[in-house]
């Protein structure tokens, strides 16, 4: 049998890793079930607890991101934990570059977060009887926040995947790293809830873009070492 | 010409010495059997050679035409068959082959996939989920995944694990086919499998 031509570009390899995770997730529903159930339960509990009360925009913004953050914590770590626990990590390490795996997993986590956002944004608005007054700003904050959240959780998941108490360690490690991101997205979301303009949210938006760039750059630089050893 | 050299390799876990003073020099076309009883460090030595475990002392170097290769470079030439890793249970055998081919940089055609599965005795089972495979069939599929790259460096830990007689024969045939232009390292404590290699490295006394 002839050696097949080396004809797969970098992006196609990344998409192969993401695609494999999507197919695997679709068949096992390992992460989606945990994320969606957490988000639904939390939203319902908050909705019942608040009743007809209408909290201030900053409290609404904080609640929205708390739900998104902890729902993400319950599922995003699976990207690497599943590879370690099912024994597939070793062959994956030997099959492709670390950077391909990082971006493949990053993209998969980002897709999970997008699915989560598509589910919880309408529910949040309906159940808590609120709405974003500046939707463009709200979506901009959401997208930048999800990119940072996905970047940070992907590298942290790779770090904790070899530990014995993975779940707890993942949240404990993620929280301080994600604090600047959470502070910035909560501020943007608050401004979006009270019909603020983009210029009002310039500082947190800049902060968020800087966080995303730094987090992804650092992850790219460190991932190979973390993943291999 | 691809070359593997390990000099004065040692590995300790705390105060426990796993192996010491191991020297290996192999070129394409040469094969080595790492032999020894259970716990003698055969698997650890393979992982040190691959670059996934740091040695306590010594160096492992892969070079091509005299030029030293880094992990990302020699990884492309390397395949591993071992009982301590798994393939994706939630994918079919064909999906596993196509996935590993693609991330390794190759496009595998349906006919090539069929040929590979035929070589390892899994013809007609490519659309079955790996979760439905027996342990022996999973081991055969690992050989198929290893052969995807036509590896220039092949490491096999316990070649006959979980395989029946026809499976062991299949494994021996595949190793013999690669023998002429690849570096092959086999870790085993089965005397029949010693014969698959040209040189020996005895661990654990």
mmCIF file of C-alpha atoms in Angstrom, chain A residues 1-9 12-14 16-21 23-25 27-28 82-83 86-100 105 224-225 227-229, chain B residues 47 50-54 71-72 74-76 78-80 82 84-92 95 99-108 112 115-116 119 129 145 147-151:
data_model
loop_
_atom_site.group_PDB
_atom_site.id
_atom_site.type_symbol
_atom_site.label_atom_id
_atom_site.label_comp_id
_atom_site.label_asym_id
_atom_site.label_seq_id
_atom_site.Cartn_x
_atom_site.Cartn_y
_atom_site.Cartn_z
ATOM 1 C CA UNK A 1 0.000 0.000 0.000
ATOM 2 C CA UNK A 2 1.508 3.381 -0.954
ATOM 3 C CA UNK A 3 2.082 6.033 1.686
ATOM 4 C CA UNK A 4 -0.841 8.474 1.356
ATOM 5 C CA UNK A 5 0.066 12.013 0.305
ATOM 6 C CA UNK A 6 0.461 14.560 3.085
ATOM 7 C CA UNK A 7 -2.366 16.724 1.837
ATOM 8 C CA UNK A 8 -4.283 17.846 4.915
ATOM 9 C CA UNK A 9 -3.800 21.448 5.931
ATOM 10 C CA UNK A 12 -8.617 20.723 8.291
ATOM 11 C CA UNK A 13 -6.773 18.932 11.129
ATOM 12 C CA UNK A 14 -8.264 21.350 13.679
ATOM 13 C CA UNK A 16 -11.155 17.016 12.338
ATOM 14 C CA UNK A 17 -10.524 17.214 16.108
ATOM 15 C CA UNK A 18 -13.595 19.435 16.592
ATOM 16 C CA UNK A 19 -15.690 17.217 14.333
ATOM 17 C CA UNK A 20 -14.628 14.080 16.197
ATOM 18 C CA UNK A 21 -15.646 15.705 19.495
ATOM 19 C CA UNK A 23 -19.819 13.343 16.762
ATOM 20 C CA UNK A 24 -18.680 11.801 20.037
ATOM 21 C CA UNK A 25 -20.690 14.332 22.069
ATOM 22 C CA UNK A 27 -23.614 10.113 20.568
ATOM 23 C CA UNK A 28 -22.757 10.181 24.278
ATOM 24 C CA UNK A 82 -12.689 12.313 28.658
ATOM 25 C CA UNK A 83 -9.513 11.802 26.596
ATOM 26 C CA UNK A 86 -10.993 6.785 28.256
ATOM 27 C CA UNK A 87 -7.294 6.240 27.497
ATOM 28 C CA UNK A 88 -7.281 8.012 24.126
ATOM 29 C CA UNK A 89 -4.952 10.883 25.134
ATOM 30 C CA UNK A 90 -1.734 8.966 24.399
ATOM 31 C CA UNK A 91 -2.561 8.071 20.799
ATOM 32 C CA UNK A 92 -3.850 11.610 20.211
ATOM 33 C CA UNK A 93 -0.529 13.032 21.486
ATOM 34 C CA UNK A 94 1.346 10.836 19.036
ATOM 35 C CA UNK A 95 -0.968 11.580 16.115
ATOM 36 C CA UNK A 96 -0.979 15.348 15.798
ATOM 37 C CA UNK A 97 0.600 18.602 16.927
ATOM 38 C CA UNK A 98 -0.422 19.956 20.330
ATOM 39 C CA UNK A 99 -1.531 23.212 18.767
ATOM 40 C CA UNK A 100 -3.991 21.366 16.501
ATOM 41 C CA UNK A 105 -10.836 21.547 21.622
ATOM 42 C CA UNK A 224 2.385 21.719 24.060
ATOM 43 C CA UNK A 225 4.269 21.406 27.355
ATOM 44 C CA UNK A 227 -0.380 18.403 27.033
ATOM 45 C CA UNK A 228 2.738 16.311 26.546
ATOM 46 C CA UNK A 229 3.952 16.155 30.123
ATOM 47 C CA UNK B 47 7.559 5.836 26.967
ATOM 48 C CA UNK B 50 8.827 8.093 22.617
ATOM 49 C CA UNK B 51 9.472 11.250 24.654
ATOM 50 C CA UNK B 52 6.398 11.094 26.870
ATOM 51 C CA UNK B 53 8.356 10.360 30.068
ATOM 52 C CA UNK B 54 11.565 12.145 31.046
ATOM 53 C CA UNK B 71 9.446 15.570 19.120
ATOM 54 C CA UNK B 72 7.094 17.259 16.630
ATOM 55 C CA UNK B 74 9.962 12.445 14.759
ATOM 56 C CA UNK B 75 6.343 12.017 15.958
ATOM 57 C CA UNK B 76 5.340 12.037 12.287
ATOM 58 C CA UNK B 78 6.287 7.091 14.812
ATOM 59 C CA UNK B 79 3.470 4.676 15.613
ATOM 60 C CA UNK B 80 2.690 2.825 18.813
ATOM 61 C CA UNK B 82 0.145 -0.861 23.241
ATOM 62 C CA UNK B 84 -2.515 1.015 27.724
ATOM 63 C CA UNK B 85 -4.217 3.301 25.239
ATOM 64 C CA UNK B 86 -7.640 3.115 23.671
ATOM 65 C CA UNK B 87 -9.273 4.158 20.438
ATOM 66 C CA UNK B 88 -12.557 6.077 20.357
ATOM 67 C CA UNK B 89 -15.354 3.766 21.498
ATOM 68 C CA UNK B 90 -18.068 6.152 20.354
ATOM 69 C CA UNK B 91 -16.756 6.127 16.777
ATOM 70 C CA UNK B 92 -16.840 3.285 14.269
ATOM 71 C CA UNK B 95 -14.307 6.769 11.619
ATOM 72 C CA UNK B 99 -9.825 10.612 12.042
ATOM 73 C CA UNK B 100 -6.295 9.434 12.852
ATOM 74 C CA UNK B 101 -5.334 9.591 9.172
ATOM 75 C CA UNK B 102 -6.583 13.160 8.866
ATOM 76 C CA UNK B 103 -4.935 14.522 12.028
ATOM 77 C CA UNK B 104 -1.711 12.785 10.944
ATOM 78 C CA UNK B 105 -1.925 14.728 7.675
ATOM 79 C CA UNK B 106 -3.172 12.031 5.326
ATOM 80 C CA UNK B 107 -6.364 11.510 3.412
ATOM 81 C CA UNK B 108 -7.427 7.899 3.416
ATOM 82 C CA UNK B 112 -7.300 2.040 1.536
ATOM 83 C CA UNK B 115 -7.350 -2.785 2.671
ATOM 84 C CA UNK B 116 -6.135 -1.811 6.137
ATOM 85 C CA UNK B 119 -4.869 -6.719 6.649
ATOM 86 C CA UNK B 129 -18.738 0.965 16.726
ATOM 87 C CA UNK B 145 -4.196 2.741 13.062
ATOM 88 C CA UNK B 147 -0.097 1.197 9.872
ATOM 89 C CA UNK B 148 -1.872 4.344 8.627
ATOM 90 C CA UNK B 149 1.416 6.264 8.634
ATOM 91 C CA UNK B 150 3.501 3.408 7.206
ATOM 92 C CA UNK B 151 5.638 4.140 10.297
#
